[in-house]
Amino acid sequence: MTKDRYLTPLAASLPPTVPFVGPETLERQRGAPFDARLGANESVFGPSPNAVEAMKREAAESWKYGDSTSHDLRNAIAEYHGVKPENVIVGGGIDGLLGNLVRLTVTDGTPVVTSDGAYPTFNYHVVGFGGALHKVPYTADHEDPDRLLAKAKEVGAKLLYLCNPDNPMGTWHAPETIARTIDALPEGTLMLLDEAYADFMPPGSRLPERADDPRVIRFRTFSKAHGLAGARVGYAIGHPDLIATFERVRDHFGMTRVSQAGALAAIGDNEWLSSVIGQVSDARIALTRIAEEAGLKAIPSATNFVAIDCGRDGAFAASLLKALEKNGVFVRMPGVEPLSRCIRVSCGRPEDTECFAQALRRSLAELDALRNQ
Amino acid sequence: MTKDRYLTPLAASLPPTVPFVGPETLERQRGAPFDARLGANESVFGPSPNAVEAMKREAAESWKYGDSTSHDLRNAIAEYHGVKPENVIVGGGIDGLLGNLVRLTVTDGTPVVTSDGAYPTFNYHVVGFGGALHKVPYTADHEDPDRLLAKAKEVGAKLLYLCNPDNPMGTWHAPETIARTIDALPEGTLMLLDEAYADFMPPGSRLPERADDPRVIRFRTFSKAHGLAGARVGYAIGHPDLIATFERVRDHFGMTRVSQAGALAAIGDNEWLSSVIGQVSDARIALTRIAEEAGLKAIPSATNFVAIDCGRDGAFAASLLKALEKNGVFVRMPGVEPLSRCIRVSCGRPEDTECFAQALRRSLAELDALRNQ
């Protein structure tokens, strides 16, 4: 059999690579579990105990398909954000929703603009549907709205992707900057505003809801501050007409019962959310100090991770990453120069942070010894 | 905003209809829960207690993304079927996997053959990717392999969909018939063999594994006999080259941790599976008797549901369905003549079956009274 015998020309052209290798895969390769799991910006603090209880209660009900409209969760999200349920679509994480939206809007050669080094899974979807990716560089470790706008105008972009606060650098823009960018969008360009990490932003720095603005669709998730990455629940907020189009392509019964129940309980537990945000803030301070003590530089972050500038090139950061892995700590790094001079470390509990600190010292010493051989 | 402002021409052409309305939606419309939930071929008997325990244990671990390769589950499935892990892809139910496969193989105008009245969600995917659906009629309430083959030859079909045992009629073909059909496939036609209900087939009637046959890909699910519809776990078995192509389009971190854990425990509990299959067999006998007592005719089934021929046209069956709904019982019916003379009733516990029997008597009497007015 030729491998691509039945494939469409587009599918046959797609690379077999995947955006991310999971920590379980790495653990199987190295033959041992990690001592600290700080690579995927998961919330080591876990989900709200109410969410865990709700998921346990729902487990035995899993013989029933989940509610195909995620009715209760959708309504709770709408209430939480002060928007209408018609402004909200629930889906399988931001990944799943980005896939849906790209499928709805991108076909062969559709121009799409993003930043070089921004979320690879978005790029995976755009390439997967045949779109033409146009990437602009970061400016001073920030996604650059003006460059994105200029490129969108130049290529007549259908989509403009902006992640605020940014992943993988953790930097962010003020709400006025985002609002100004939306107002300056070229006719026919839709902004995808990925706000996966918005819960961690400093107070007052979040863009107010503008749910009925047809030029922007905003993505949020239960994977980060709510600690439910493994439950795959994300949502988008946008104009009701755009939100309604997801019905044409989404997997209607795709949301599990347990995940719907967990997310519903999570969004009702503000106390837990505040506590996680506080602990993340503590961890950011600790990671910044650890970086400084090691002679490295932490980049200010409004997320649950810190990008640490290792002061040299991508090859050095990659060898540090490998050494950290060997020393029991899972972290990741940006894939593109100049961001790839950094490693990206998720915020964890004090014991996780301490584990990282020790592994960092050991790994840097090992790399030093290698260099001096 | 014009609704379709940002959409591709294909997306703009798609109908806003959805393949199925969920029972929760119907319950909200009628303002009360159903007394018996027998419409979606869920397993009222529930999942294995081991699966429920595993899911409860995993709930608190949901802060971690699920294993992106479903490694342990994939290996367990391979072992269960006596195939290699490379023959197996795990995904978000058969619905999700059919979506992936259609995306890989179908583009504008790609000819696809199925039976008129067969699984609507497959059609939803084909239309959603721009394919040209060619439907052949059932023959005597069976999907008709010869008609499907003839049509595939006529139109040069890329895909040929066959569900065995069939949904929505419950009928089935002998393994020799399926094998002969595979051997007679035109060059370039891939058979999608949907075996969602295969666990319920009479012993000896299942097609032996032929995992390395490049002409067929087989779909199985944890939603039916394993009682995990709400966990969204399905898998496909096929040639390793074809299976590998799913990596190019699937949502790699899309499987929840809880669902992976539940399915892994479920596939290890053969005792529970046998017990469910036994209870389903009892329920089929009971439903057949109930149909006969009501002057209707149950169609022999190798699934966990029974299609009951209501003896008149689709309009009558639809009004019976509505009356059953009003009387507290959720069932469904085929969407296309002549299958739509039937209602489709899932197998349940004796109390579910009794509830259906009472609602059926009441509903038929109400329709009779209406007719005689």
XYZ file of C-alpha atoms in Angstrom:
746
model
C 0.000 0.000 0.000
C 1.276 3.446 -0.771
C 0.772 5.407 2.374
C -1.281 8.173 0.820
C -3.372 6.077 -1.554
C -6.741 7.404 -0.408
C -5.746 10.902 0.692
C -6.819 14.235 -0.719
C -3.958 16.215 -2.297
C -4.040 18.511 0.738
C -3.861 15.645 3.246
C -1.084 14.009 1.230
C 0.889 17.248 1.460
C 0.689 17.495 5.250
C 3.770 16.702 7.318
C 3.547 13.774 9.736
C 4.951 15.928 12.553
C 2.842 16.820 15.578
C 2.829 20.217 17.325
C 3.858 18.871 20.740
C 5.333 15.717 22.229
C 3.506 14.897 25.460
C 5.289 14.389 28.792
C 4.056 10.796 29.015
C 5.816 10.057 25.736
C 9.026 11.632 27.073
C 8.686 9.643 30.291
C 8.405 6.420 28.351
C 11.482 7.401 26.324
C 13.560 8.188 29.410
C 12.171 5.198 31.308
C 11.154 7.123 34.432
C 8.542 9.682 35.490
C 9.541 13.328 35.843
C 10.081 14.735 39.341
C 8.471 17.997 38.272
C 6.021 18.466 35.403
C 6.448 22.108 34.419
C 6.430 22.005 30.624
C 2.825 22.280 29.463
C 1.586 25.190 31.607
C -0.754 22.858 33.402
C -1.974 23.902 36.836
C -0.044 21.750 39.302
C -2.409 23.136 41.968
C -5.150 20.992 40.494
C -8.809 21.732 39.834
C -11.246 23.008 42.457
C -12.202 20.221 44.901
C -15.788 20.987 43.877
C -14.873 20.159 40.297
C -13.237 16.892 41.330
C -16.342 15.976 43.352
C -18.635 16.823 40.437
C -16.540 14.719 38.062
C -16.593 11.761 40.446
C -20.358 12.045 40.783
C -20.797 12.152 37.008
C -18.514 9.175 36.254
C -21.266 6.597 36.763
C -23.558 8.613 34.455
C -21.113 8.215 31.589
C -23.376 5.675 29.896
C -25.345 8.681 28.635
C -24.061 10.898 25.860
C -23.188 14.352 27.119
C -25.632 17.179 26.560
C -24.947 18.087 22.937
C -25.441 21.801 23.611
C -23.468 21.943 26.905
C -26.532 23.908 27.982
C -25.830 24.396 31.676
C -22.133 25.106 31.193
C -22.778 27.492 28.322
C -25.269 29.422 30.439
C -22.915 29.544 33.413
C -20.095 30.854 31.212
C -22.399 33.495 29.738
C -23.442 34.609 33.204
C -19.825 34.661 34.418
C -18.820 36.975 31.581
C -22.027 38.990 31.493
C -22.848 37.996 27.915
C -25.690 36.066 26.269
C -25.530 32.266 25.843
C -25.714 32.961 22.105
C -22.310 34.645 22.412
C -20.735 31.437 23.738
C -19.650 28.178 22.118
C -18.198 25.381 24.252
C -15.734 22.964 22.691
C -12.883 20.522 23.181
C -10.377 23.001 24.515
C -9.120 26.011 22.615
C -7.346 23.530 20.330
C -10.645 22.013 19.251
C -12.349 25.376 18.818
C -9.446 26.815 16.814
C -9.730 23.748 14.577
C -13.440 24.392 14.060
C -12.951 28.069 13.311
C -10.078 27.491 10.907
C -12.152 24.868 9.110
C -15.011 27.361 8.793
C -12.845 30.156 7.423
C -9.710 28.759 5.776
C -9.364 26.911 2.499
C -6.644 26.555 -0.137
C -4.407 29.594 0.017
C -6.454 31.652 2.497
C -4.062 34.219 3.996
C -3.646 34.036 7.770
C -1.394 36.182 9.916
C 0.294 35.213 13.161
C 3.554 35.845 15.032
C 6.639 33.763 14.324
C 6.943 31.571 17.396
C 3.317 31.872 18.555
C 1.023 28.903 19.219
C 2.059 25.984 16.970
C -1.313 24.232 17.200
C -2.988 27.212 15.518
C -0.456 26.915 12.690
C -1.121 23.163 12.548
C -4.809 23.869 11.912
C -4.148 26.577 9.303
C -1.723 24.373 7.360
C -4.092 21.431 7.844
C -6.839 23.277 5.998
C -4.563 24.570 3.276
C -4.197 28.158 4.478
C -1.200 30.371 3.729
C 0.531 31.342 6.986
C 2.201 34.741 7.099
C 4.354 35.244 10.185
C 5.703 38.482 11.597
C 8.477 38.669 14.193
C 7.960 39.485 17.846
C 9.180 42.896 18.955
C 11.105 42.886 22.232
C 9.532 39.525 23.162
C 6.005 40.837 22.607
C 3.622 39.920 19.816
C 3.521 43.101 17.779
C 0.007 44.371 16.916
C 1.265 46.946 14.430
C 3.326 44.429 12.501
C 0.399 41.996 12.561
C -1.949 44.685 11.247
C 0.461 45.764 8.538
C 0.922 42.176 7.358
C -2.834 41.581 7.460
C -3.351 44.589 5.220
C -0.545 43.531 2.910
C -1.766 39.973 2.342
C -5.526 40.564 2.773
C -5.650 38.222 5.765
C -8.866 36.416 6.640
C -7.619 35.690 10.163
C -5.248 37.498 12.499
C -4.139 35.483 15.529
C -3.108 37.299 18.692
C -2.460 35.651 22.041
C -2.759 37.981 25.033
C -1.061 37.396 27.368
C 1.331 35.726 25.006
C 2.411 32.102 24.965
C 5.347 31.227 24.938
C 6.835 34.504 26.243
C 4.312 35.471 28.933
C 4.291 39.132 27.896
C 1.090 41.112 27.473
C -0.514 44.220 26.051
C -2.759 46.750 27.760
C -6.473 46.575 26.943
C -6.219 49.897 25.097
C -3.660 48.384 22.735
C -5.888 45.405 22.005
C -8.944 47.636 21.496
C -6.989 49.893 19.163
C -5.811 46.852 17.194
C -9.361 45.575 16.771
C -10.480 48.990 15.590
C -7.649 49.071 13.049
C -8.380 45.640 11.551
C -8.671 45.689 7.766
C -12.152 45.040 6.386
C -12.612 41.274 6.124
C -10.021 40.341 8.747
C -11.268 38.489 11.827
C -9.133 38.658 14.961
C -8.706 35.450 16.944
C -7.850 36.658 20.419
C -6.462 33.729 22.381
C -6.924 34.527 26.068
C -5.997 31.131 27.499
C -3.941 32.840 30.195
C -6.169 35.879 30.795
C -7.059 34.780 34.334
C -3.477 35.472 35.395
C -3.312 39.059 34.111
C -2.857 41.933 36.540
C -6.182 43.426 37.662
C -7.478 46.017 35.240
C -5.438 44.737 32.312
C -8.155 42.578 30.713
C -10.037 43.823 27.689
C -13.707 44.422 28.635
C -16.229 42.094 26.999
C -17.288 43.203 23.538
C -19.186 40.071 22.689
C -21.238 41.535 19.879
C -18.257 42.927 18.004
C -18.172 40.930 14.749
C -14.450 41.599 14.179
C -13.091 39.572 17.075
C -13.639 36.146 18.612
C -12.068 35.468 22.008
C -10.931 32.083 23.271
C -10.818 30.981 26.905
C -10.100 27.679 28.561
C -10.519 25.595 31.703
C -7.060 24.107 31.093
C -4.989 26.770 32.822
C -6.257 28.655 35.912
C -9.096 26.147 36.398
C -6.696 23.199 36.379
C -8.675 21.037 33.962
C -6.276 20.588 31.023
C -7.033 16.861 30.908
C -10.779 17.493 30.693
C -10.630 19.391 27.371
C -13.021 22.253 27.899
C -12.595 25.585 26.183
C -14.969 28.221 24.934
C -15.160 31.113 22.539
C -17.049 34.359 22.951
C -18.127 36.229 19.851
C -20.904 37.645 17.743
C -23.950 35.328 17.817
C -23.934 34.965 14.026
C -20.340 33.777 14.015
C -20.853 31.576 17.082
C -23.853 29.932 15.379
C -21.718 28.812 12.445
C -19.810 26.380 14.686
C -22.958 24.221 14.606
C -22.217 23.444 10.950
C -18.940 21.675 11.607
C -18.551 20.800 15.279
C -18.811 17.316 16.775
C -22.136 17.876 18.532
C -21.835 15.095 21.075
C -18.087 15.528 21.534
C -18.060 16.975 25.061
C -17.841 14.307 27.743
C -20.332 14.328 30.621
C -17.572 14.299 33.228
C -15.837 17.305 31.660
C -19.031 19.321 31.411
C -19.765 18.622 35.074
C -16.216 19.466 36.150
C -16.097 22.744 34.259
C -19.514 23.769 35.567
C -18.376 23.245 39.151
C -15.042 24.961 38.456
C -16.578 28.142 37.103
C -18.643 28.378 40.272
C -15.623 28.289 42.594
C -14.110 31.765 42.545
C -12.362 31.174 45.829
C -10.308 28.336 44.356
C -9.550 30.379 41.268
C -8.292 33.293 43.376
C -6.173 30.976 45.454
C -4.566 29.448 42.344
C -3.894 32.879 40.889
C -2.216 33.886 44.141
C -0.035 30.782 44.208
C 0.891 31.306 40.556
C 1.944 34.850 41.386
C 4.157 33.532 44.209
C 5.673 30.971 41.849
C 6.440 33.621 39.225
C 8.377 35.568 41.847
C 10.215 32.424 42.923
C 11.086 31.452 39.330
C 12.347 34.981 38.669
C 14.621 34.765 41.705
C 15.877 31.297 40.725
C 16.705 32.562 37.237
C 18.592 35.540 38.625
C 20.544 33.359 41.058
C 21.592 31.226 38.114
C 22.720 34.285 36.176
C 19.759 34.089 33.801
C 16.956 36.559 33.201
C 13.247 35.943 33.719
C 10.952 37.786 31.335
C 8.049 39.506 33.138
C 4.947 37.347 32.746
C 1.176 37.725 33.106
C 0.634 33.962 32.766
C 1.180 30.780 34.783
C 4.660 30.321 33.349
C 7.911 32.222 33.062
C 10.124 32.381 29.987
C 13.729 32.428 31.170
C 16.260 34.020 28.852
C 19.283 31.716 28.975
C 21.493 34.465 27.564
C 22.796 32.536 24.573
C 21.394 30.946 21.417
C 18.673 28.386 20.763
C 21.147 25.532 20.656
C 22.260 26.334 24.194
C 18.676 26.581 25.489
C 17.887 23.262 23.772
C 20.822 21.545 25.459
C 19.756 23.025 28.800
C 16.246 21.674 28.171
C 17.664 18.209 27.474
C 19.800 18.383 30.613
C 16.788 19.433 32.693
C 14.841 16.499 31.263
C 17.654 14.148 32.204
C 17.641 15.679 35.679
C 13.954 14.943 36.094
C 12.245 18.197 35.146
C 9.884 18.586 32.184
C 9.926 22.081 30.685
C 9.513 23.328 27.118
C 10.982 26.111 24.994
C 9.903 28.359 22.119
C 10.644 26.879 18.709
C 11.860 29.944 16.837
C 14.755 32.421 17.088
C 15.120 34.793 18.896
C 12.527 33.443 21.359
C 14.322 30.114 21.448
C 17.102 31.572 23.573
C 14.568 30.991 26.384
C 13.168 28.027 28.239
C 9.540 28.150 29.384
C 8.833 27.014 32.938
C 5.326 26.552 34.334
C 4.433 27.846 37.774
C 4.151 25.114 40.375
C 4.011 24.511 44.103
C 7.058 25.469 46.193
C 8.303 21.869 45.972
C 8.065 21.927 42.169
C 9.882 25.219 42.005
C 12.596 23.956 44.339
C 12.930 20.810 42.230
C 13.404 23.007 39.162
C 15.967 25.180 40.992
C 18.092 22.161 41.876
C 17.835 20.648 38.405
C 18.720 24.001 36.857
C 21.885 24.350 38.965
C 22.912 20.790 38.178
C 22.134 21.136 34.470
C 24.017 24.408 34.085
C 27.025 22.906 35.889
C 26.929 19.875 33.589
C 26.795 22.056 30.479
C 29.650 24.155 31.882
C 31.743 21.048 32.504
C 31.058 19.834 28.958
C 32.153 23.173 27.542
C 35.375 23.132 29.517
C 36.319 19.620 28.477
C -22.909 41.495 10.257
C -23.811 39.127 7.481
C -23.764 35.726 9.071
C -21.336 34.135 6.663
C -18.956 37.063 6.268
C -15.787 35.160 7.082
C -16.767 31.689 5.881
C -15.276 29.617 3.092
C -17.690 28.994 0.202
C -18.047 25.403 1.442
C -18.829 26.440 5.026
C -21.277 29.053 3.777
C -23.088 26.332 1.820
C -23.557 24.042 4.816
C -26.987 23.739 6.399
C -27.344 24.844 10.025
C -29.123 21.586 10.878
C -27.556 19.073 13.236
C -27.678 15.289 12.815
C -29.363 14.591 16.156
C -31.239 16.489 18.837
C -30.087 15.300 22.260
C -32.453 13.992 24.933
C -31.480 16.798 27.319
C -32.664 19.310 24.721
C -35.965 17.437 24.371
C -36.320 17.308 28.156
C -35.858 21.054 28.396
C -38.462 21.507 25.644
C -41.019 19.264 27.374
C -40.160 20.650 30.814
C -39.599 17.273 32.487
C -37.104 14.424 32.415
C -37.952 11.245 30.525
C -39.024 8.184 32.518
C -37.086 5.948 30.132
C -34.143 7.003 27.973
C -34.187 4.529 25.096
C -33.485 6.682 22.059
C -29.719 6.904 21.605
C -28.733 3.238 21.976
C -26.881 4.067 25.144
C -26.243 1.261 27.602
C -28.700 1.801 30.454
C -26.780 -0.941 32.283
C -23.938 1.514 32.751
C -20.193 1.042 32.466
C -18.199 -1.574 34.354
C -17.842 -0.640 38.033
C -14.089 -0.912 37.428
C -14.392 1.791 34.784
C -16.358 4.041 37.138
C -13.724 3.536 39.844
C -10.908 4.298 37.404
C -12.644 7.459 36.252
C -13.189 8.632 39.826
C -9.529 8.002 40.618
C -8.421 9.953 37.558
C -10.685 12.966 38.170
C -8.211 14.702 40.498
C -5.443 14.150 37.924
C -7.355 16.180 35.355
C -4.969 19.112 35.775
C -2.634 17.183 33.442
C -3.280 16.922 29.722
C -4.178 13.400 28.711
C -1.517 11.208 27.135
C -1.500 12.467 23.553
C -0.947 8.986 22.146
C -3.469 7.173 24.411
C -0.536 4.769 24.770
C -1.871 2.377 27.384
C -5.371 2.245 25.938
C -4.102 1.802 22.402
C -1.932 -1.103 23.508
C -4.764 -2.712 25.459
C -7.064 -2.443 22.438
C -4.407 -3.965 20.192
C -3.938 -6.854 22.592
C -7.702 -7.362 22.915
C -8.059 -7.689 19.145
C -4.780 -9.486 18.538
C -3.390 -6.749 16.320
C -0.407 -4.397 16.534
C -0.699 -0.980 18.244
C 0.202 0.480 14.836
C -3.105 -0.907 13.551
C -5.073 1.118 16.119
C -6.009 4.783 16.393
C -7.978 6.031 19.414
C -10.252 9.042 19.020
C -13.276 10.965 20.257
C -15.847 8.294 19.533
C -16.570 6.899 16.091
C -18.044 10.321 15.268
C -14.687 11.996 15.817
C -12.748 9.336 13.925
C -15.163 9.387 10.970
C -14.653 13.149 10.882
C -10.875 12.696 10.774
C -11.035 10.058 8.055
C -13.449 12.026 5.884
C -11.224 15.080 6.241
C -8.237 13.011 5.124
C -9.960 11.560 2.087
C -12.820 13.783 0.937
C -12.684 17.137 -0.792
C -14.895 19.028 -3.232
C -16.969 16.527 -5.175
C -15.263 13.352 -3.921
C -17.759 10.515 -4.528
C -18.846 8.624 -1.413
C -21.337 5.772 -1.248
C -23.629 4.903 1.622
C -27.118 3.533 2.225
C -30.141 5.818 2.240
C -31.114 5.992 5.898
C -27.754 4.909 7.331
C -25.759 6.892 9.915
C -26.541 10.624 9.490
C -23.365 11.760 11.241
C -21.261 10.111 8.539
C -23.246 12.047 5.940
C -22.766 15.218 8.005
C -18.996 14.769 7.754
C -19.029 13.988 4.013
C -21.190 17.012 3.199
C -19.122 19.074 5.627
C -15.967 18.394 3.610
C -17.656 18.932 0.259
C -18.042 15.305 -0.781
C -20.726 14.025 -3.151
C -22.948 11.530 -1.341
C -24.428 8.710 -3.396
C -27.079 6.724 -1.543
C -28.486 3.318 -2.418
C -31.673 1.893 -0.906
C -31.777 -0.811 1.737
C -32.984 -4.204 0.558
C -35.462 -5.874 2.888
C -34.268 -3.665 5.788
C -30.637 -4.661 5.230
C -27.847 -2.495 3.886
C -27.209 -4.044 0.488
C -23.539 -4.831 -0.265
C -24.176 -5.553 -3.938
C -25.995 -2.273 -4.497
C -23.265 -0.432 -2.610
C -20.569 -2.089 -4.725
C -22.396 -1.372 -7.964
C -22.827 2.283 -7.041
C -19.191 2.545 -5.944
C -18.109 1.215 -9.338
C -20.518 3.516 -11.150
C -19.408 6.724 -9.449
C -15.759 5.797 -8.736
C -16.298 6.112 -4.994
C -13.395 6.968 -2.717
C -15.285 5.715 0.336
C -17.938 3.046 0.836
C -19.686 3.139 4.218
C -21.165 -0.046 5.614
C -22.501 -0.478 9.135
C -22.612 -4.070 10.356
C -24.734 -4.762 12.276
C -26.753 -1.952 10.850
C -27.988 1.141 12.606
C -30.925 2.057 12.538
C -32.442 -1.301 11.538
C -30.395 -3.740 13.659
C -29.986 -6.202 10.802
C -26.661 -7.818 9.951
C -24.666 -9.708 7.376
C -22.636 -12.885 7.774
C -18.851 -12.507 7.867
C -18.583 -14.238 4.499
C -20.762 -11.550 2.942
C -18.590 -8.787 4.382
C -15.393 -10.535 3.293
C -16.753 -11.039 -0.209
C -17.722 -7.353 -0.351
C -14.226 -6.254 0.648
C -12.743 -8.515 -1.995
C -15.064 -7.057 -4.626
C -14.262 -3.398 -3.837
C -13.296 -1.382 -6.896
C -9.662 -0.280 -7.048
C -9.362 2.987 -5.123
C -12.431 2.477 -2.927
C -11.853 2.265 0.820
C -14.507 0.527 2.920
C -15.462 2.143 6.216
C -16.849 -0.719 8.238
C -18.731 0.728 11.195
C -18.896 -1.972 13.852
C -20.238 0.128 16.717
C -22.649 -2.676 17.609
C -20.413 -5.668 16.836
C -20.226 -6.722 20.494
C -23.907 -7.694 20.334
C -23.656 -9.966 17.285
C -24.384 -13.671 17.615
C -21.237 -15.719 18.308
C -19.384 -16.619 15.148
C -20.921 -13.842 13.092
C -18.085 -11.323 13.466
C -15.622 -10.808 10.647
C -12.164 -12.014 11.758
C -9.522 -9.310 12.148
C -7.789 -8.404 8.895
C -5.934 -5.436 10.262
C -3.343 -5.232 7.515
C -5.865 -5.216 4.692
C -5.471 -1.752 3.114
C -8.970 -1.800 1.618
C -10.940 -1.603 4.845
C -10.869 0.378 8.078
C -13.051 -0.825 10.950
C -14.593 1.377 13.638
C -15.402 0.299 17.189
C -16.590 2.205 20.234
C -16.845 2.198 24.005
C -20.212 3.960 23.706
C -22.413 0.906 23.283
C -21.627 -2.433 25.002
C -19.049 -0.769 27.288
C -21.569 1.831 28.451
C -19.299 4.854 28.028
C -21.155 6.972 25.442
C -20.606 10.103 27.520
C -16.834 9.490 27.679
C -16.304 9.738 23.902
C -13.889 6.929 23.176
C -13.809 5.118 19.876
C -11.107 3.466 17.844
C -10.351 2.361 14.325
C -8.394 -0.681 13.214
C -6.685 -0.613 9.852
C -3.503 -0.785 7.848
C -0.646 0.938 9.730
C -0.001 3.322 6.823
C -3.591 4.521 6.825
C -3.750 4.648 10.634
C -0.595 6.786 10.692
C -2.219 9.437 8.511
C -4.629 10.345 11.346
C -1.639 12.030 13.034
C -1.763 14.712 10.341
C -5.195 16.008 11.255
C -6.272 14.757 14.660
C -6.471 16.832 17.842
C -3.496 15.225 19.563
C -4.388 16.164 23.119
C -8.124 15.749 22.583
C -8.724 12.610 24.668
C -9.553 13.385 28.286
C -7.612 11.663 31.053
C -10.796 10.402 32.715
C -12.060 8.851 29.478
C -8.766 7.129 28.728
C -8.743 5.673 32.242
C -12.371 4.565 32.019
C -11.974 2.869 28.655
C -8.791 1.112 29.773
C -10.593 -0.355 32.785
C -13.649 -1.221 30.677
C -11.728 -3.223 28.105
C -10.257 -5.264 30.928
C -13.639 -6.301 32.334
C -14.930 -9.091 30.118
C -17.271 -10.303 32.812
C -19.185 -7.013 32.798
C -19.243 -6.990 29.006
C -20.723 -10.505 28.916
C -23.304 -9.605 31.509
C -24.396 -6.532 29.516
C -24.611 -8.561 26.318
C -26.792 -11.086 28.124
C -29.113 -8.417 29.483
C -29.337 -6.810 26.057
C -30.333 -10.157 24.593
C -33.089 -10.481 27.217
C -34.291 -6.959 26.430
C -34.437 -7.698 22.696
C -36.698 -10.662 23.420
C -38.867 -8.527 25.700
C -39.133 -5.705 23.137
C -40.058 -8.218 20.432
C -42.849 -9.574 22.638
C -44.085 -6.082 23.511
C -44.199 -5.168 19.823
C -46.151 -8.310 18.975
C -48.616 -7.739 21.811
C -49.229 -4.267 20.390
C -49.851 -5.696 16.935
C -46.519 -4.400 15.627
C -43.519 -6.287 14.281
C -39.990 -6.230 15.697
C -37.213 -6.608 13.156
C -34.601 -9.202 14.208
C -31.597 -7.344 15.630
C -27.933 -8.057 16.392
C -27.553 -4.767 18.274
C -28.608 -3.193 21.570
C -31.803 -1.849 20.022
C -34.840 -3.089 18.156
C -36.449 -1.421 15.167
C -40.186 -1.897 15.470
C -42.188 -1.824 12.256
C -45.306 0.203 13.063
C -47.071 -1.200 10.015
C -47.907 2.132 8.400
C -46.048 5.101 6.941
C -43.407 7.442 8.305
C -45.983 10.024 9.357
C -47.651 7.469 11.601
C -44.352 6.362 13.161
C -43.455 10.019 13.724
C -46.723 10.691 15.506
C -46.200 7.571 17.612
C -42.707 8.849 18.474
C -44.167 12.202 19.551
C -46.816 10.459 21.643
C -44.164 8.270 23.306
C -42.158 11.401 24.093
C -45.217 12.991 25.651
C -45.741 9.816 27.643
C -42.228 10.009 29.049
C -40.224 7.719 26.779
C -37.345 8.882 24.582
C -36.939 6.778 21.428
C -35.831 7.661 17.906
C -36.734 6.589 14.368
C -35.044 6.242 10.986
C -35.244 9.387 8.880
C -35.933 7.908 5.449
C -38.699 5.870 3.766
C -39.269 2.932 3.879
C -37.205 2.563 7.099
C -39.170 5.385 8.682
C -42.204 3.153 9.126
C -40.248 1.961 12.201
C -39.361 3.336 15.592
C -36.001 2.414 17.106
C -36.005 1.386 20.761
C -32.835 0.811 22.773
C -32.494 -2.198 25.048
C -32.843 -1.356 28.717
C -33.395 -2.907 32.121
C -36.701 -4.681 32.742
C -38.087 -1.482 34.330
C -37.169 0.534 31.228
C -38.756 -2.039 28.956
C -41.897 -2.097 31.082
C -42.031 1.687 31.020
C -41.816 1.553 27.227
C -44.544 -1.122 27.074
C -46.951 1.026 29.078
C -46.161 4.185 27.124
C -46.576 2.286 23.841
C -50.044 1.009 24.822
C -51.098 4.470 25.942
C -49.654 6.174 22.862
C -51.251 3.758 20.402
C -54.615 4.191 22.160
C -54.273 7.980 21.969
C -53.472 7.839 18.253
C -56.393 5.471 17.722
C -58.734 7.834 19.552
C -57.485 10.758 17.451
C -58.107 8.808 14.263
C -61.634 7.906 15.306
C -62.587 11.455 16.225
